[in-house]
mmCIF file with all atom_site columns, C-alpha atoms in Angstrom:
data_model
loop_
_atom_site.group_PDB
_atom_site.id
_atom_site.type_symbol
_atom_site.label_atom_id
_atom_site.label_alt_id
_atom_site.label_comp_id
_atom_site.label_asym_id
_atom_site.label_entity_id
_atom_site.label_seq_id
_atom_site.pdbx_PDB_ins_code
_atom_site.Cartn_x
_atom_site.Cartn_y
_atom_site.Cartn_z
_atom_site.occupancy
_atom_site.B_iso_or_equiv
_atom_site.pdbx_formal_charge
_atom_site.auth_seq_id
_atom_site.auth_comp_id
_atom_site.auth_asym_id
_atom_site.auth_atom_id
_atom_site.pdbx_PDB_model_num
ATOM 1   C CA . THR A 1 1   ? -26.834 13.186 -5.107 1.00 0.00 ? 145 THR A CA 1
ATOM 2   C CA . THR A 1 2   ? -26.143 14.971 -1.684 1.00 0.00 ? 146 THR A CA 1
ATOM 3   C CA . GLU A 1 3   ? -22.228 16.354 -3.269 1.00 0.00 ? 147 GLU A CA 1
ATOM 4   C CA . GLU A 1 4   ? -24.522 17.765 -5.958 1.00 0.00 ? 148 GLU A CA 1
ATOM 5   C CA . LEU A 1 5   ? -26.953 19.245 -3.718 1.00 0.00 ? 149 LEU A CA 1
ATOM 6   C CA . SER A 1 6   ? -23.800 20.470 -2.080 1.00 0.00 ? 150 SER A CA 1
ATOM 7   C CA . ILE A 1 7   ? -21.924 22.096 -5.274 1.00 0.00 ? 151 ILE A CA 1
ATOM 8   C CA . SER A 1 8   ? -25.155 23.430 -6.437 1.00 0.00 ? 152 SER A CA 1
ATOM 9   C CA . TRP A 1 9   ? -25.895 25.165 -2.880 1.00 0.00 ? 153 TRP A CA 1
ATOM 10  C CA . GLU A 1 10  ? -22.084 26.501 -3.463 1.00 0.00 ? 154 GLU A CA 1
ATOM 11  C CA . ALA A 1 11  ? -22.977 27.945 -6.393 1.00 0.00 ? 155 ALA A CA 1
ATOM 12  C CA . ILE A 1 12  ? -26.157 29.973 -5.015 1.00 0.00 ? 156 ILE A CA 1
ATOM 13  C CA . LYS A 1 13  ? -24.536 30.952 -2.697 1.00 0.00 ? 157 LYS A CA 1
ATOM 14  C CA . ARG A 1 14  ? -21.291 31.828 -4.782 1.00 0.00 ? 158 ARG A CA 1
ATOM 15  C CA . GLN A 1 15  ? -23.600 34.510 -6.573 1.00 0.00 ? 159 GLN A CA 1
ATOM 16  C CA . GLU A 1 16  ? -25.084 35.476 -4.089 1.00 0.00 ? 160 GLU A CA 1
ATOM 17  C CA . ARG A 1 17  ? -21.624 36.695 -2.289 1.00 0.00 ? 161 ARG A CA 1
ATOM 18  C CA . LYS A 1 18  ? -20.992 38.095 -6.248 1.00 0.00 ? 162 LYS A CA 1
ATOM 19  C CA . GLU A 1 19  ? -24.327 40.634 -6.337 1.00 0.00 ? 163 GLU A CA 1
ATOM 20  C CA . LYS A 1 20  ? -23.750 41.432 -2.095 1.00 0.00 ? 164 LYS A CA 1
ATOM 21  C CA . ALA A 1 21  ? -19.904 42.453 -3.472 1.00 0.00 ? 165 ALA A CA 1
ATOM 22  C CA . GLU A 1 22  ? -21.102 44.391 -6.644 1.00 0.00 ? 166 GLU A CA 1
ATOM 23  C CA . GLN A 1 23  ? -23.893 46.263 -4.629 1.00 0.00 ? 167 GLN A CA 1
ATOM 24  C CA . ALA A 1 24  ? -21.598 47.545 -1.356 1.00 0.00 ? 168 ALA A CA 1
ATOM 25  C CA . ASP A 1 25  ? -19.123 47.910 -4.529 1.00 0.00 ? 169 ASP A CA 1
ATOM 26  C CA . VAL A 1 26  ? -16.163 45.691 -2.892 1.00 0.00 ? 170 VAL A CA 1
ATOM 27  C CA . LYS A 1 27  ? -14.053 43.038 -3.884 1.00 0.00 ? 171 LYS A CA 1
ATOM 28  C CA . MET A 1 28  ? -14.885 39.731 -1.869 1.00 0.00 ? 172 MET A CA 1
ATOM 29  C CA . HIS A 1 29  ? -12.771 37.176 -1.889 1.00 0.00 ? 173 HIS A CA 1
ATOM 30  C CA . ILE A 1 30  ? -14.442 33.551 -2.127 1.00 0.00 ? 174 ILE A CA 1
ATOM 31  C CA . LEU A 1 31  ? -13.502 32.984 0.975  1.00 0.00 ? 175 LEU A CA 1
ATOM 32  C CA . ASP A 1 32  ? -13.628 35.644 3.338  1.00 0.00 ? 176 ASP A CA 1
ATOM 33  C CA . ASP A 1 33  ? -17.472 35.104 4.067  1.00 0.00 ? 177 ASP A CA 1
ATOM 34  C CA . ILE A 1 34  ? -16.473 31.704 6.132  1.00 0.00 ? 178 ILE A CA 1
ATOM 35  C CA . GLY A 1 35  ? -16.326 31.853 10.062 1.00 0.00 ? 179 GLY A CA 1
ATOM 36  C CA . SER A 1 36  ? -13.667 32.651 11.432 1.00 0.00 ? 180 SER A CA 1
ATOM 37  C CA . ASN A 1 37  ? -14.971 31.855 14.934 1.00 0.00 ? 181 ASN A CA 1
ATOM 38  C CA . MET A 1 38  ? -16.206 28.108 14.142 1.00 0.00 ? 182 MET A CA 1
ATOM 39  C CA . PRO A 1 39  ? -13.740 25.303 15.821 1.00 0.00 ? 183 PRO A CA 1
ATOM 40  C CA . ALA A 1 40  ? -11.359 24.481 13.181 1.00 0.00 ? 184 ALA A CA 1
ATOM 41  C CA . VAL A 1 41  ? -12.389 21.477 11.876 1.00 0.00 ? 185 VAL A CA 1
ATOM 42  C CA . MET A 1 42  ? -15.576 22.709 10.775 1.00 0.00 ? 186 MET A CA 1
ATOM 43  C CA . ARG A 1 43  ? -13.762 25.623 9.466  1.00 0.00 ? 187 ARG A CA 1
ATOM 44  C CA . ALA A 1 44  ? -10.734 23.916 7.523  1.00 0.00 ? 188 ALA A CA 1
ATOM 45  C CA . GLU A 1 45  ? -14.119 21.463 6.221  1.00 0.00 ? 189 GLU A CA 1
ATOM 46  C CA . LYS A 1 46  ? -15.506 24.429 4.719  1.00 0.00 ? 190 LYS A CA 1
ATOM 47  C CA . LEU A 1 47  ? -12.960 26.254 3.185  1.00 0.00 ? 191 LEU A CA 1
ATOM 48  C CA . GLN A 1 48  ? -11.745 22.970 0.959  1.00 0.00 ? 192 GLN A CA 1
ATOM 49  C CA . LEU A 1 49  ? -15.243 22.592 0.245  1.00 0.00 ? 193 LEU A CA 1
ATOM 50  C CA . ARG A 1 50  ? -15.193 26.369 -0.967 1.00 0.00 ? 194 ARG A CA 1
ATOM 51  C CA . ALA A 1 51  ? -12.172 25.672 -3.216 1.00 0.00 ? 195 ALA A CA 1
ATOM 52  C CA . ALA A 1 52  ? -13.056 22.598 -4.079 1.00 0.00 ? 196 ALA A CA 1
ATOM 53  C CA . SER A 1 53  ? -16.768 24.608 -5.792 1.00 0.00 ? 197 SER A CA 1
ATOM 54  C CA . VAL A 1 54  ? -14.429 26.475 -8.205 1.00 0.00 ? 198 VAL A CA 1
ATOM 55  C CA . GLY A 1 55  ? -11.971 23.399 -8.985 1.00 0.00 ? 199 GLY A CA 1
ATOM 56  C CA . PHE A 1 56  ? -9.454  23.986 -6.723 1.00 0.00 ? 200 PHE A CA 1
ATOM 57  C CA . ASP A 1 57  ? -8.870  20.173 -5.727 1.00 0.00 ? 201 ASP A CA 1
ATOM 58  C CA . TRP A 1 58  ? -7.433  16.996 -6.204 1.00 0.00 ? 202 TRP A CA 1
ATOM 59  C CA . GLU A 1 59  ? -9.810  14.226 -8.154 1.00 0.00 ? 203 GLU A CA 1
ATOM 60  C CA . ASP A 1 60  ? -9.222  11.211 -5.642 1.00 0.00 ? 204 ASP A CA 1
ATOM 61  C CA . SER A 1 61  ? -7.536  10.955 -2.298 1.00 0.00 ? 205 SER A CA 1
ATOM 62  C CA . GLU A 1 62  ? -4.384  9.621  -4.014 1.00 0.00 ? 206 GLU A CA 1
ATOM 63  C CA . PRO A 1 63  ? -3.023  12.815 -4.215 1.00 0.00 ? 207 PRO A CA 1
ATOM 64  C CA . VAL A 1 64  ? -3.932  13.919 -1.017 1.00 0.00 ? 208 VAL A CA 1
ATOM 65  C CA . MET A 1 65  ? -2.234  10.804 0.837  1.00 0.00 ? 209 MET A CA 1
ATOM 66  C CA . ALA A 1 66  ? 0.737   12.502 -1.048 1.00 0.00 ? 210 ALA A CA 1
ATOM 67  C CA . LYS A 1 67  ? 0.361   15.503 0.939  1.00 0.00 ? 211 LYS A CA 1
ATOM 68  C CA . ILE A 1 68  ? -0.069  13.989 3.753  1.00 0.00 ? 212 ILE A CA 1
ATOM 69  C CA . GLU A 1 69  ? 3.169   12.443 3.377  1.00 0.00 ? 213 GLU A CA 1
ATOM 70  C CA . GLU A 1 70  ? 4.762   15.987 2.302  1.00 0.00 ? 214 GLU A CA 1
ATOM 71  C CA . GLU A 1 71  ? 3.431   17.964 5.538  1.00 0.00 ? 215 GLU A CA 1
ATOM 72  C CA . LEU A 1 72  ? 4.609   14.627 7.589  1.00 0.00 ? 216 LEU A CA 1
ATOM 73  C CA . LEU A 1 73  ? 8.229   15.007 5.934  1.00 0.00 ? 217 LEU A CA 1
ATOM 74  C CA . GLU A 1 74  ? 8.195   18.477 6.865  1.00 0.00 ? 218 GLU A CA 1
ATOM 75  C CA . LEU A 1 75  ? 6.873   18.259 10.038 1.00 0.00 ? 219 LEU A CA 1
ATOM 76  C CA . LYS A 1 76  ? 9.924   15.944 10.930 1.00 0.00 ? 220 LYS A CA 1
ATOM 77  C CA . THR A 1 77  ? 12.677  17.969 9.404  1.00 0.00 ? 221 THR A CA 1
ATOM 78  C CA . GLU A 1 78  ? 11.468  20.933 11.764 1.00 0.00 ? 222 GLU A CA 1
ATOM 79  C CA . LEU A 1 79  ? 10.797  18.906 14.435 1.00 0.00 ? 223 LEU A CA 1
ATOM 80  C CA . TYR A 1 80  ? 15.012  16.922 13.993 1.00 0.00 ? 224 TYR A CA 1
ATOM 81  C CA . GLY A 1 81  ? 16.026  20.669 13.464 1.00 0.00 ? 225 GLY A CA 1
ATOM 82  C CA . SER A 1 82  ? 15.653  24.089 14.342 1.00 0.00 ? 226 SER A CA 1
ATOM 83  C CA . ALA A 1 83  ? 12.329  22.895 16.290 1.00 0.00 ? 227 ALA A CA 1
ATOM 84  C CA . GLN A 1 84  ? 11.544  26.424 16.889 1.00 0.00 ? 228 GLN A CA 1
ATOM 85  C CA . ALA A 1 85  ? 7.397   26.419 18.330 1.00 0.00 ? 229 ALA A CA 1
ATOM 86  C CA . GLU A 1 86  ? 6.013   28.492 15.924 1.00 0.00 ? 230 GLU A CA 1
ATOM 87  C CA . ARG A 1 87  ? 7.448   26.621 12.440 1.00 0.00 ? 231 ARG A CA 1
ATOM 88  C CA . LEU A 1 88  ? 6.056   23.183 14.583 1.00 0.00 ? 232 LEU A CA 1
ATOM 89  C CA . SER A 1 89  ? 3.388   25.036 14.895 1.00 0.00 ? 233 SER A CA 1
ATOM 90  C CA . GLU A 1 90  ? 2.792   26.085 11.303 1.00 0.00 ? 234 GLU A CA 1
ATOM 91  C CA . GLU A 1 91  ? 3.734   22.250 9.825  1.00 0.00 ? 235 GLU A CA 1
ATOM 92  C CA . MET A 1 92  ? 1.349   20.334 12.335 1.00 0.00 ? 236 MET A CA 1
ATOM 93  C CA . GLY A 1 93  ? -1.171  22.801 11.513 1.00 0.00 ? 237 GLY A CA 1
ATOM 94  C CA . ASP A 1 94  ? -0.530  21.867 7.937  1.00 0.00 ? 238 ASP A CA 1
ATOM 95  C CA . LEU A 1 95  ? -0.622  18.152 8.958  1.00 0.00 ? 239 LEU A CA 1
ATOM 96  C CA . LEU A 1 96  ? -4.090  18.112 9.961  1.00 0.00 ? 240 LEU A CA 1
ATOM 97  C CA . PHE A 1 97  ? -5.609  20.412 7.463  1.00 0.00 ? 241 PHE A CA 1
ATOM 98  C CA . SER A 1 98  ? -4.543  17.288 4.539  1.00 0.00 ? 242 SER A CA 1
ATOM 99  C CA . CYS A 1 99  ? -5.768  14.573 7.232  1.00 0.00 ? 243 CYS A CA 1
ATOM 100 C CA . ILE A 1 100 ? -9.256  16.912 7.411  1.00 0.00 ? 244 ILE A CA 1
ATOM 101 C CA . ASN A 1 101 ? -8.839  17.154 3.398  1.00 0.00 ? 245 ASN A CA 1
ATOM 102 C CA . LEU A 1 102 ? -8.664  13.427 3.187  1.00 0.00 ? 246 LEU A CA 1
ATOM 103 C CA . ALA A 1 103 ? -11.296 12.532 5.220  1.00 0.00 ? 247 ALA A CA 1
ATOM 104 C CA . ARG A 1 104 ? -13.499 14.400 2.926  1.00 0.00 ? 248 ARG A CA 1
ATOM 105 C CA . HIS A 1 105 ? -12.497 13.159 0.108  1.00 0.00 ? 249 HIS A CA 1
ATOM 106 C CA . ILE A 1 106 ? -12.950 9.225  1.457  1.00 0.00 ? 250 ILE A CA 1
ATOM 107 C CA . LYS A 1 107 ? -16.361 10.976 2.763  1.00 0.00 ? 251 LYS A CA 1
ATOM 108 C CA . VAL A 1 108 ? -15.888 10.298 6.757  1.00 0.00 ? 252 VAL A CA 1
ATOM 109 C CA . GLU A 1 109 ? -16.495 13.197 8.859  1.00 0.00 ? 253 GLU A CA 1
ATOM 110 C CA . PRO A 1 110 ? -13.875 13.672 10.964 1.00 0.00 ? 254 PRO A CA 1
ATOM 111 C CA . GLU A 1 111 ? -15.013 15.390 13.803 1.00 0.00 ? 255 GLU A CA 1
ATOM 112 C CA . LEU A 1 112 ? -16.781 12.278 14.011 1.00 0.00 ? 256 LEU A CA 1
ATOM 113 C CA . ALA A 1 113 ? -13.988 10.168 13.397 1.00 0.00 ? 257 ALA A CA 1
ATOM 114 C CA . LEU A 1 114 ? -11.744 12.130 16.141 1.00 0.00 ? 258 LEU A CA 1
ATOM 115 C CA . ARG A 1 115 ? -14.322 11.707 18.582 1.00 0.00 ? 259 ARG A CA 1
ATOM 116 C CA . GLN A 1 116 ? -14.333 7.937  18.113 1.00 0.00 ? 260 GLN A CA 1
ATOM 117 C CA . ALA A 1 117 ? -10.556 8.226  18.278 1.00 0.00 ? 261 ALA A CA 1
ATOM 118 C CA . ASN A 1 118 ? -11.134 10.090 21.409 1.00 0.00 ? 262 ASN A CA 1
ATOM 119 C CA . ARG A 1 119 ? -13.305 6.971  23.243 1.00 0.00 ? 263 ARG A CA 1
ATOM 120 C CA . LYS A 1 120 ? -11.494 4.328  21.735 1.00 0.00 ? 264 LYS A CA 1
ATOM 121 C CA . PHE A 1 121 ? -8.472  6.114  23.437 1.00 0.00 ? 265 PHE A CA 1
ATOM 122 C CA . GLU A 1 122 ? -10.192 6.649  26.591 1.00 0.00 ? 266 GLU A CA 1
ATOM 123 C CA . GLN A 1 123 ? -11.438 2.757  26.730 1.00 0.00 ? 267 GLN A CA 1
ATOM 124 C CA . ARG A 1 124 ? -8.152  1.958  26.229 1.00 0.00 ? 268 ARG A CA 1
ATOM 125 C CA . PHE A 1 125 ? -6.513  4.003  28.635 1.00 0.00 ? 269 PHE A CA 1
ATOM 126 C CA . ARG A 1 126 ? -9.241  2.467  31.598 1.00 0.00 ? 270 ARG A CA 1
ATOM 127 C CA . PHE A 1 127 ? -7.984  -1.077 30.496 1.00 0.00 ? 271 PHE A CA 1
ATOM 128 C CA . ILE A 1 128 ? -4.577  -0.010 31.300 1.00 0.00 ? 272 ILE A CA 1
ATOM 129 C CA . GLU A 1 129 ? -5.694  1.450  34.671 1.00 0.00 ? 273 GLU A CA 1
ATOM 130 C CA . GLU A 1 130 ? -7.648  -1.533 35.832 1.00 0.00 ? 274 GLU A CA 1
ATOM 131 C CA . GLN A 1 131 ? -4.930  -3.916 34.606 1.00 0.00 ? 275 GLN A CA 1
ATOM 132 C CA . LEU A 1 132 ? -2.447  -2.117 36.884 1.00 0.00 ? 276 LEU A CA 1
ATOM 133 C CA . SER A 1 133 ? -4.288  -1.680 39.467 1.00 0.00 ? 277 SER A CA 1
ATOM 134 C CA . GLU A 1 134 ? -5.414  -5.699 39.400 1.00 0.00 ? 278 GLU A CA 1
ATOM 135 C CA . GLN A 1 135 ? -1.682  -6.123 39.806 1.00 0.00 ? 279 GLN A CA 1
ATOM 136 C CA . GLY A 1 136 ? -1.599  -3.337 42.757 1.00 0.00 ? 280 GLY A CA 1
ATOM 137 C CA . LEU A 1 137 ? 0.406   -0.406 40.608 1.00 0.00 ? 281 LEU A CA 1
ATOM 138 C CA . ALA A 1 138 ? -0.117  3.155  40.013 1.00 0.00 ? 282 ALA A CA 1
ATOM 139 C CA . LEU A 1 139 ? -0.174  4.798  36.613 1.00 0.00 ? 283 LEU A CA 1
ATOM 140 C CA . GLN A 1 140 ? 2.651   6.226  37.913 1.00 0.00 ? 284 GLN A CA 1
ATOM 141 C CA . ASP A 1 141 ? 4.341   3.075  39.322 1.00 0.00 ? 285 ASP A CA 1
ATOM 142 C CA . ALA A 1 142 ? 4.593   1.256  35.937 1.00 0.00 ? 286 ALA A CA 1
ATOM 143 C CA . SER A 1 143 ? 7.084   1.538  33.230 1.00 0.00 ? 287 SER A CA 1
ATOM 144 C CA . LEU A 1 144 ? 5.775   2.596  29.708 1.00 0.00 ? 288 LEU A CA 1
ATOM 145 C CA . GLU A 1 145 ? 6.474   -0.977 28.944 1.00 0.00 ? 289 GLU A CA 1
ATOM 146 C CA . GLN A 1 146 ? 3.944   -1.581 31.034 1.00 0.00 ? 290 GLN A CA 1
ATOM 147 C CA . MET A 1 147 ? 1.464   0.267  29.642 1.00 0.00 ? 291 MET A CA 1
ATOM 148 C CA . GLU A 1 148 ? 2.191   -0.070 26.180 1.00 0.00 ? 292 GLU A CA 1
ATOM 149 C CA . ALA A 1 149 ? 1.716   -4.019 27.155 1.00 0.00 ? 293 ALA A CA 1
ATOM 150 C CA . TYR A 1 150 ? -1.606  -3.235 27.745 1.00 0.00 ? 294 TYR A CA 1
ATOM 151 C CA . TRP A 1 151 ? -2.525  -1.077 25.644 1.00 0.00 ? 295 TRP A CA 1
ATOM 152 C CA . GLN A 1 152 ? -2.063  -3.920 22.627 1.00 0.00 ? 296 GLN A CA 1
ATOM 153 C CA . ALA A 1 153 ? -3.803  -6.262 24.871 1.00 0.00 ? 297 ALA A CA 1
ATOM 154 C CA . ALA A 1 154 ? -6.447  -3.715 24.750 1.00 0.00 ? 298 ALA A CA 1
ATOM 155 C CA . LYS A 1 155 ? -6.135  -3.941 20.690 1.00 0.00 ? 299 LYS A CA 1
ATOM 156 C CA . ASN A 1 156 ? -5.832  -7.700 20.324 1.00 0.00 ? 300 ASN A CA 1
ATOM 157 C CA . LYS A 1 157 ? -9.090  -7.574 22.744 1.00 0.00 ? 301 LYS A CA 1
ATOM 158 C CA . ASP A 1 158 ? -10.756 -4.865 20.144 1.00 0.00 ? 302 ASP A CA 1
ATOM 159 C CA . ILE A 1 159 ? -11.297 -3.111 23.186 1.00 0.00 ? 303 ILE A CA 1
#
């Protein structure tokens, strides 16, 4: 399977990294050669896959869901507590990282899923814009309640 192939590939690469480190007489860590300049979603996936290749992974998605709930609670605590920008950013990052981990567990490509969500948001927001325009209203002149009502209408139309 693709998963078995990935595990086998990771084992080969792990051995190559070990040999390279021995030749250079340096200590290599398992995550060292994952590029830091790649897009964050891709890097998160690679970090998680590498860790999973040595057994640092949950067997199913249930504990991942619990981790997401834990991270969301930590974010809420920061948001409604001190709300320091650095802590908020850290907790938001933890939540996103956990969501990417869930995507990996349920075999959903997170980049593709996010692109689809972006596209759906754009379509629904355009629908709001069009509906308001038909009423002679600009977005800036509409209330949040009006926009939310059209958002729900777009959802009901499966836009």
